[in-house]
CSV table of C-alpha atoms in Angstrom, one decimal:
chain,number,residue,atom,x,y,z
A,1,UNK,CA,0.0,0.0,0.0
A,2,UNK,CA,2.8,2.1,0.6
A,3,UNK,CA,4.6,1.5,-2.4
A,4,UNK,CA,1.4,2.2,-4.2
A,5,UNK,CA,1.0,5.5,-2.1
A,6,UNK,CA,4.3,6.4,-3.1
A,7,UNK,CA,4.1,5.5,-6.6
A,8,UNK,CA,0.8,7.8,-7.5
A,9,UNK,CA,2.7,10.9,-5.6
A,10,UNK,CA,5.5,10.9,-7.7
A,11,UNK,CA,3.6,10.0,-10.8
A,12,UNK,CA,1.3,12.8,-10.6
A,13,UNK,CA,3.1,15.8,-8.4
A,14,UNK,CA,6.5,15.5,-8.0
A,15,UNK,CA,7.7,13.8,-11.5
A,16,UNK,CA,5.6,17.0,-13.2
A,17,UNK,CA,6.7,19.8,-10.7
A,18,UNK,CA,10.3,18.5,-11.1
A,19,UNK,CA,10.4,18.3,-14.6
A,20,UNK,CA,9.1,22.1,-14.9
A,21,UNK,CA,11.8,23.3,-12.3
A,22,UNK,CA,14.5,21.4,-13.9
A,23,UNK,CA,14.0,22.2,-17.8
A,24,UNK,CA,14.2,26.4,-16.2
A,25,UNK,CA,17.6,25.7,-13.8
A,26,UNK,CA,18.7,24.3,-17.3
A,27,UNK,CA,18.2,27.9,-18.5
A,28,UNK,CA,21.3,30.3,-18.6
A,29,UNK,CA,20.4,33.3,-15.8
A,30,UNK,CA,20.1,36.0,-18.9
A,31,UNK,CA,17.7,33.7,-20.2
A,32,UNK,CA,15.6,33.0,-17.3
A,33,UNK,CA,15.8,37.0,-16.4
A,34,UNK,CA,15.0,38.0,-19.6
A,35,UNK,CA,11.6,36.0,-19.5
A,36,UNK,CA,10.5,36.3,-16.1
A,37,UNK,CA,11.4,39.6,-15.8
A,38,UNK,CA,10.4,41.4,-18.7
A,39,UNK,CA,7.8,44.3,-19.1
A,40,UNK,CA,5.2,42.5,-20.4
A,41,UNK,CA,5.4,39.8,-17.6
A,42,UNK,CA,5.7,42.0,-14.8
A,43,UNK,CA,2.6,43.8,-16.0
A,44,UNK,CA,0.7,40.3,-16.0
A,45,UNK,CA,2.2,39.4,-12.3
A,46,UNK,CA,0.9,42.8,-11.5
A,47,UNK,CA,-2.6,42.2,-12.9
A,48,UNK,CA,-2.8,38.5,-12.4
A,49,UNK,CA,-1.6,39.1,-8.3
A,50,UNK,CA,-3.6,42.1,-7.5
A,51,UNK,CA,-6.9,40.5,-9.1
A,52,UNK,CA,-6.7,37.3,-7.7
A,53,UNK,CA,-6.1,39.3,-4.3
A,54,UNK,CA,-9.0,41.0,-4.4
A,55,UNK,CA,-11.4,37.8,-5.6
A,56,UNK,CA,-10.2,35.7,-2.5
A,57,UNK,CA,-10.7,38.4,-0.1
A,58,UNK,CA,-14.3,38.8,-1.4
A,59,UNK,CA,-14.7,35.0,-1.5
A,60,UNK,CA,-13.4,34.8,1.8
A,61,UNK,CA,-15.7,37.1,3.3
A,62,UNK,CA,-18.5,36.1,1.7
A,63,UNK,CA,-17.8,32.6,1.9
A,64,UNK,CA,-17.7,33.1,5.5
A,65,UNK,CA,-21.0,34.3,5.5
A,66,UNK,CA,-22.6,31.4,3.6
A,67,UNK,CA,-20.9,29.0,5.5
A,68,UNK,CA,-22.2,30.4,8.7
A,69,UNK,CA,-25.5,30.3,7.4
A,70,UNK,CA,-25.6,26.9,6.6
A,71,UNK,CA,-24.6,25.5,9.7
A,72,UNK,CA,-26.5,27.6,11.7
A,73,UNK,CA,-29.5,28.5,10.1
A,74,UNK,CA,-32.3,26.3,8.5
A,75,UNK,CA,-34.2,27.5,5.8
A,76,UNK,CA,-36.5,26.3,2.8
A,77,UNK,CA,-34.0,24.4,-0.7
A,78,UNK,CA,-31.0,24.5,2.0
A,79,UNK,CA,-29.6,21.4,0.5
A,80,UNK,CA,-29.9,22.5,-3.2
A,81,UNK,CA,-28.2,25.5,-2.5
A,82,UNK,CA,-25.6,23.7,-0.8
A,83,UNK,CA,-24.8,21.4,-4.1
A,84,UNK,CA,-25.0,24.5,-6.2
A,85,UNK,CA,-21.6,25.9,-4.2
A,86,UNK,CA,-19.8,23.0,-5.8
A,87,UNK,CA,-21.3,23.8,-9.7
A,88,UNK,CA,-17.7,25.5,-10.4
A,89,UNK,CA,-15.6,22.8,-9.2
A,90,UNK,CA,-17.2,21.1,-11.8
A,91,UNK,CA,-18.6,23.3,-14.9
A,92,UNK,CA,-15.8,23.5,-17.4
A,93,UNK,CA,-14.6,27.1,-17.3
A,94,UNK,CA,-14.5,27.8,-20.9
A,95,UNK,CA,-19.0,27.6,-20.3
A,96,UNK,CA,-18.7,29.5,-17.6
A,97,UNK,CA,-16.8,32.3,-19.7
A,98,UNK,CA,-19.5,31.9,-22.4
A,99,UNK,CA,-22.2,32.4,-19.9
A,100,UNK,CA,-20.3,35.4,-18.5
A,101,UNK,CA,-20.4,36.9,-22.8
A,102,UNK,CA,-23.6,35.9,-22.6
A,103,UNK,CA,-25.0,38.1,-19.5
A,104,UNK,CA,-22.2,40.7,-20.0
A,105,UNK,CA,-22.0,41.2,-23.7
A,106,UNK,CA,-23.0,43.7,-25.5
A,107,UNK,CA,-25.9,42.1,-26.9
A,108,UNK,CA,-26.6,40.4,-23.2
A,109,UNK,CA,-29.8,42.8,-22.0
A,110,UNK,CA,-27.9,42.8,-18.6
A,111,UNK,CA,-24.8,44.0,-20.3
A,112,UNK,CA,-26.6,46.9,-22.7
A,113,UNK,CA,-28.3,47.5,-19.4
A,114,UNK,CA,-25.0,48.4,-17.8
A,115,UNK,CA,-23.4,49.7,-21.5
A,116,UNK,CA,-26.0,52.1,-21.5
A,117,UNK,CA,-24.7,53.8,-17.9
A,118,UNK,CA,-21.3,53.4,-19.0
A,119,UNK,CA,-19.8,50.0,-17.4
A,120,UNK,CA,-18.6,48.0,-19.6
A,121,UNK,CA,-18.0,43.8,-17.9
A,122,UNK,CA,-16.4,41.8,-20.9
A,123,UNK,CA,-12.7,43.1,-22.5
A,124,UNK,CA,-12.0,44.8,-19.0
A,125,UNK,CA,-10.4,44.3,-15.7
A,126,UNK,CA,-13.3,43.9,-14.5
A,127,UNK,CA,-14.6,41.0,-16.4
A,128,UNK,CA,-11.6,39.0,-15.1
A,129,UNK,CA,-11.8,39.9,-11.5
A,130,UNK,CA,-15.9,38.1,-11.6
A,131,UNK,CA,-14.1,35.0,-13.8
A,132,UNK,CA,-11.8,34.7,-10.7
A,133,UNK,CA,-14.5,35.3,-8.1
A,134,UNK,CA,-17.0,32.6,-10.0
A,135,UNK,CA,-13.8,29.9,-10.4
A,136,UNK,CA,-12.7,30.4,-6.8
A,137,UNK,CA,-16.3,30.8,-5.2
A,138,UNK,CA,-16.4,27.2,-3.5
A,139,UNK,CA,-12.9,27.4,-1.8
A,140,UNK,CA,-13.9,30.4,0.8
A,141,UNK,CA,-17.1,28.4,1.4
A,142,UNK,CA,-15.8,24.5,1.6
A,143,UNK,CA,-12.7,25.6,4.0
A,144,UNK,CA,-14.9,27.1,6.9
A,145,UNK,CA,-18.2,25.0,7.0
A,146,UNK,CA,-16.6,21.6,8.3
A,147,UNK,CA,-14.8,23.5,11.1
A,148,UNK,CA,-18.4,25.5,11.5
A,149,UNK,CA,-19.9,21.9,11.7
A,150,UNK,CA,-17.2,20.1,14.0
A,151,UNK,CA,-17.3,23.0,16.3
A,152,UNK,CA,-18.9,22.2,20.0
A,153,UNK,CA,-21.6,24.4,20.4
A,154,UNK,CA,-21.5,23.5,24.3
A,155,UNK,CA,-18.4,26.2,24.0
A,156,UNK,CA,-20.6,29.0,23.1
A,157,UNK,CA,-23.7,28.0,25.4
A,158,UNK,CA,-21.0,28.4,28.4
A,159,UNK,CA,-19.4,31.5,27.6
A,160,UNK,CA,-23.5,32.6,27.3
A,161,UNK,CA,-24.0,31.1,30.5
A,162,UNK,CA,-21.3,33.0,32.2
A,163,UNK,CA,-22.3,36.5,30.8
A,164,UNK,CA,-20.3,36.7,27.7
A,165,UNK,CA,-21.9,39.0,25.2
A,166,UNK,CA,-22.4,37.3,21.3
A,167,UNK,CA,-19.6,39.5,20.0
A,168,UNK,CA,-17.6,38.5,22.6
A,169,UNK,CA,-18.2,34.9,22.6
A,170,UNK,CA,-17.4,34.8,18.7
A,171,UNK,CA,-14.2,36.8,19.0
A,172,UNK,CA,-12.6,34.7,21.7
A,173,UNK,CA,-14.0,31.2,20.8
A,174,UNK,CA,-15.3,30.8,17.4
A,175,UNK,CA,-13.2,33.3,15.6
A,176,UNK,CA,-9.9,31.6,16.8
A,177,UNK,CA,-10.8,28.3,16.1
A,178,UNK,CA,-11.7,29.8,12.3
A,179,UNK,CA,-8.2,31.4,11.5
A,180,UNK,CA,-6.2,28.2,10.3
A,181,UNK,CA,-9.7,27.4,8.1
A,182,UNK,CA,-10.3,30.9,6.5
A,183,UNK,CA,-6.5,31.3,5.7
A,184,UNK,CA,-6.3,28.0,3.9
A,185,UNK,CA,-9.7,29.1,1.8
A,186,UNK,CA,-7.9,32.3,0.8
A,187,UNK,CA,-4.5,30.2,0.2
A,188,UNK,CA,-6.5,27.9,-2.4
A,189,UNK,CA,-8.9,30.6,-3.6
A,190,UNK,CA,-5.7,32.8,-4.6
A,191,UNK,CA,-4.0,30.0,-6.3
A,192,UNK,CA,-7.3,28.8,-8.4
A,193,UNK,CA,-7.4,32.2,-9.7
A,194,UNK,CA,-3.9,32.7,-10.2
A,195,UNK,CA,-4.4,29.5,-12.6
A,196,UNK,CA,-7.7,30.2,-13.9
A,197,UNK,CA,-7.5,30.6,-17.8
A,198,UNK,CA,-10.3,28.2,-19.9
A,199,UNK,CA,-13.3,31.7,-18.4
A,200,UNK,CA,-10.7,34.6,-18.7
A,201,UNK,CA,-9.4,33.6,-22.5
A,202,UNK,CA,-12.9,34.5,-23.4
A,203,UNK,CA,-13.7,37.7,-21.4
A,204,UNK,CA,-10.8,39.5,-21.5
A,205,UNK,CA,-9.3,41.5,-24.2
A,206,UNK,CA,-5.5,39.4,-24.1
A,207,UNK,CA,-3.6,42.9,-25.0
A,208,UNK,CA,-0.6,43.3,-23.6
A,209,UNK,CA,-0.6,46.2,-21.2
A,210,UNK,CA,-4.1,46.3,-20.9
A,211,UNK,CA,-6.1,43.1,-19.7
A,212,UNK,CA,-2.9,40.0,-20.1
A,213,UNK,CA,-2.9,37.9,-17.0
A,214,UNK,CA,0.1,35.5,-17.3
A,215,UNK,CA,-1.9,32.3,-17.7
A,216,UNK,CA,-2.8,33.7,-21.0
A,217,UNK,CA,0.9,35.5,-21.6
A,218,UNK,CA,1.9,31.7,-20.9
A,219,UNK,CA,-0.3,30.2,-23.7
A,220,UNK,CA,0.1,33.0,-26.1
A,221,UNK,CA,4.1,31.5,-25.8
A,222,UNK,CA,3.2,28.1,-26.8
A,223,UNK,CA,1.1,29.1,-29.6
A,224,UNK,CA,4.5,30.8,-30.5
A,225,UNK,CA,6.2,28.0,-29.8
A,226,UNK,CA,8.2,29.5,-27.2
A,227,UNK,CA,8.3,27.0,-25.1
A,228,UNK,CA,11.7,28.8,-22.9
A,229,UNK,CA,9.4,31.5,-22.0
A,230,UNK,CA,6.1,29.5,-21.5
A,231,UNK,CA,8.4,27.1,-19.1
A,232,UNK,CA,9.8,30.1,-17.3
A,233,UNK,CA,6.3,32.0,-16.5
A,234,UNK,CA,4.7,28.6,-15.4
A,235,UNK,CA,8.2,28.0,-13.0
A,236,UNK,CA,7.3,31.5,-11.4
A,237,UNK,CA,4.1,31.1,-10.8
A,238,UNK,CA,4.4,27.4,-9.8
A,239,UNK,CA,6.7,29.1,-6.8
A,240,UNK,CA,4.8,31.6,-5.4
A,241,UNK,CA,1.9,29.6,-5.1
A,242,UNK,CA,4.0,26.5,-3.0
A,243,UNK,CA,5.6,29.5,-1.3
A,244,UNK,CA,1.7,30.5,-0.1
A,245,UNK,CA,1.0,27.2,0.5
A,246,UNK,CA,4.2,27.0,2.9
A,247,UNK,CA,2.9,30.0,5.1
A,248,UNK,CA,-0.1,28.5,5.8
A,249,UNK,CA,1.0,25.2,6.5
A,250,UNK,CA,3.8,26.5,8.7
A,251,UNK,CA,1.2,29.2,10.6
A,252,UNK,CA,-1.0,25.8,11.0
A,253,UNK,CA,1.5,24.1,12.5
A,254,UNK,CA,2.1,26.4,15.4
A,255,UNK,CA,-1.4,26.7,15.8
């Protein structure tokens, strides 16, 4: 079983993740600087961090909000709304792009609708930052609500008991209990939108210096068969998302 264990691991995580890493330290320094440094990429680091930033701290907050609501609260189609969380982990996102077009377009009556008062959704910033906030919506959601639903209520009903307000009672017990759980939905939210391409591809403009988010930047090298850049741009963005997913772990850990 082991053997087995260790067999699918390096198979499917380290065998790929190596091979990425190794092609780029194969790279002389000029080359890998002249890639991952250049204007165009820094301008899709800028776009693709600072987006993805502000979907996951959306998700996070509102994800905290759903998630309280379903463990707490009981109200009529609770369990259909509760499958429907999960639609983006499965709906390919080039549909959910289209569907985006669809609403947001220019011949979408919600997109005239907003055309008409001068905000335009699809070709913009914009239209990228809800394409991450759709993709990543789950994460925020599915992080929290086990803890939510693990959590011993008989905590809360003592503080209660021995004259704790509500707001005090959720700032020293619940909330704390939270932390490690909320950080590791914004940890995997971030990351899903700093990957997400099949929903953006369709919404966005792809100019350079305008709307290019490296996932993009990374495919517009391949159809260029540029395949020293493409490896380069996936080798930076492969390491800032393990270095996020070191934080956490490590800020678990001590908790």
């Amino acid at each position: 079983m082991r053997t087995f264990i260790s067999f699918y691991f390096l198979t499917f995580l380290i065998f790929p993740i190596g091979v990425l890493f190794c092609t780029s330290l194969n790279l002389s320094f000029a080359q890998i600087s002249s890639q991952a440094f250049s204007p165009v990429a820094l301008c899709t680091y800028q776009l693709s961090f600072s987006l993805s930033l502000i979907a996951c701290i959306i998700n996070t907050f509102f994800g905290f909000l759903i998630a309280w609501v379903l463990v707490r609260y009981d109200f009529p189609g609770k369990k259909i709304f509760d499958a429907m969380i999960d639609l983006p982990f499965s709906l390919p996102t080039s549909v959910a792009g289209l569907s985006f077009c669809a609403i947001y377009g220019s011949k979408g009556w919600f997109g005239t609708f907003l055309l008409n008062h001068g905000i335009q959704i699809v070709f913009t910033k914009l239209g990228i930052l809800l394409a991450m906030i759709f993709v990543s919506f789950p994460f925020g959601i599915r992080s929290v609500q086990p803890v939510l639903l693990d959590m011993d209520k008989q905590l809360e009903e003592a503080a209660w008991c021995l004259g704790a307000t509500p707001w005090r009672t959720f700032s020293k017990i619940v909330w704390p209990t939270l932390i490690p759980a909320i950080l590791t939905g914004m940890v995997l939210s971030f990351s899903r939108c700093i990957g997400e391409y099949g929903s953006i591809v369709l919404l966005s403009s792809n100019f350079p210096f305008k709307d290019l988010i490296t996932p993009v930047l990374i495919f517009q090298c391949l159809e260029q068969y540029d395949y020293t850049g493409a490896t380069v741009l996936g080798s930076v963005l492969l390491f800032f998302c393990f270095f996020f997913f070191l934080i956490v772990n490590i800020f678990q850990n001590k908790n």
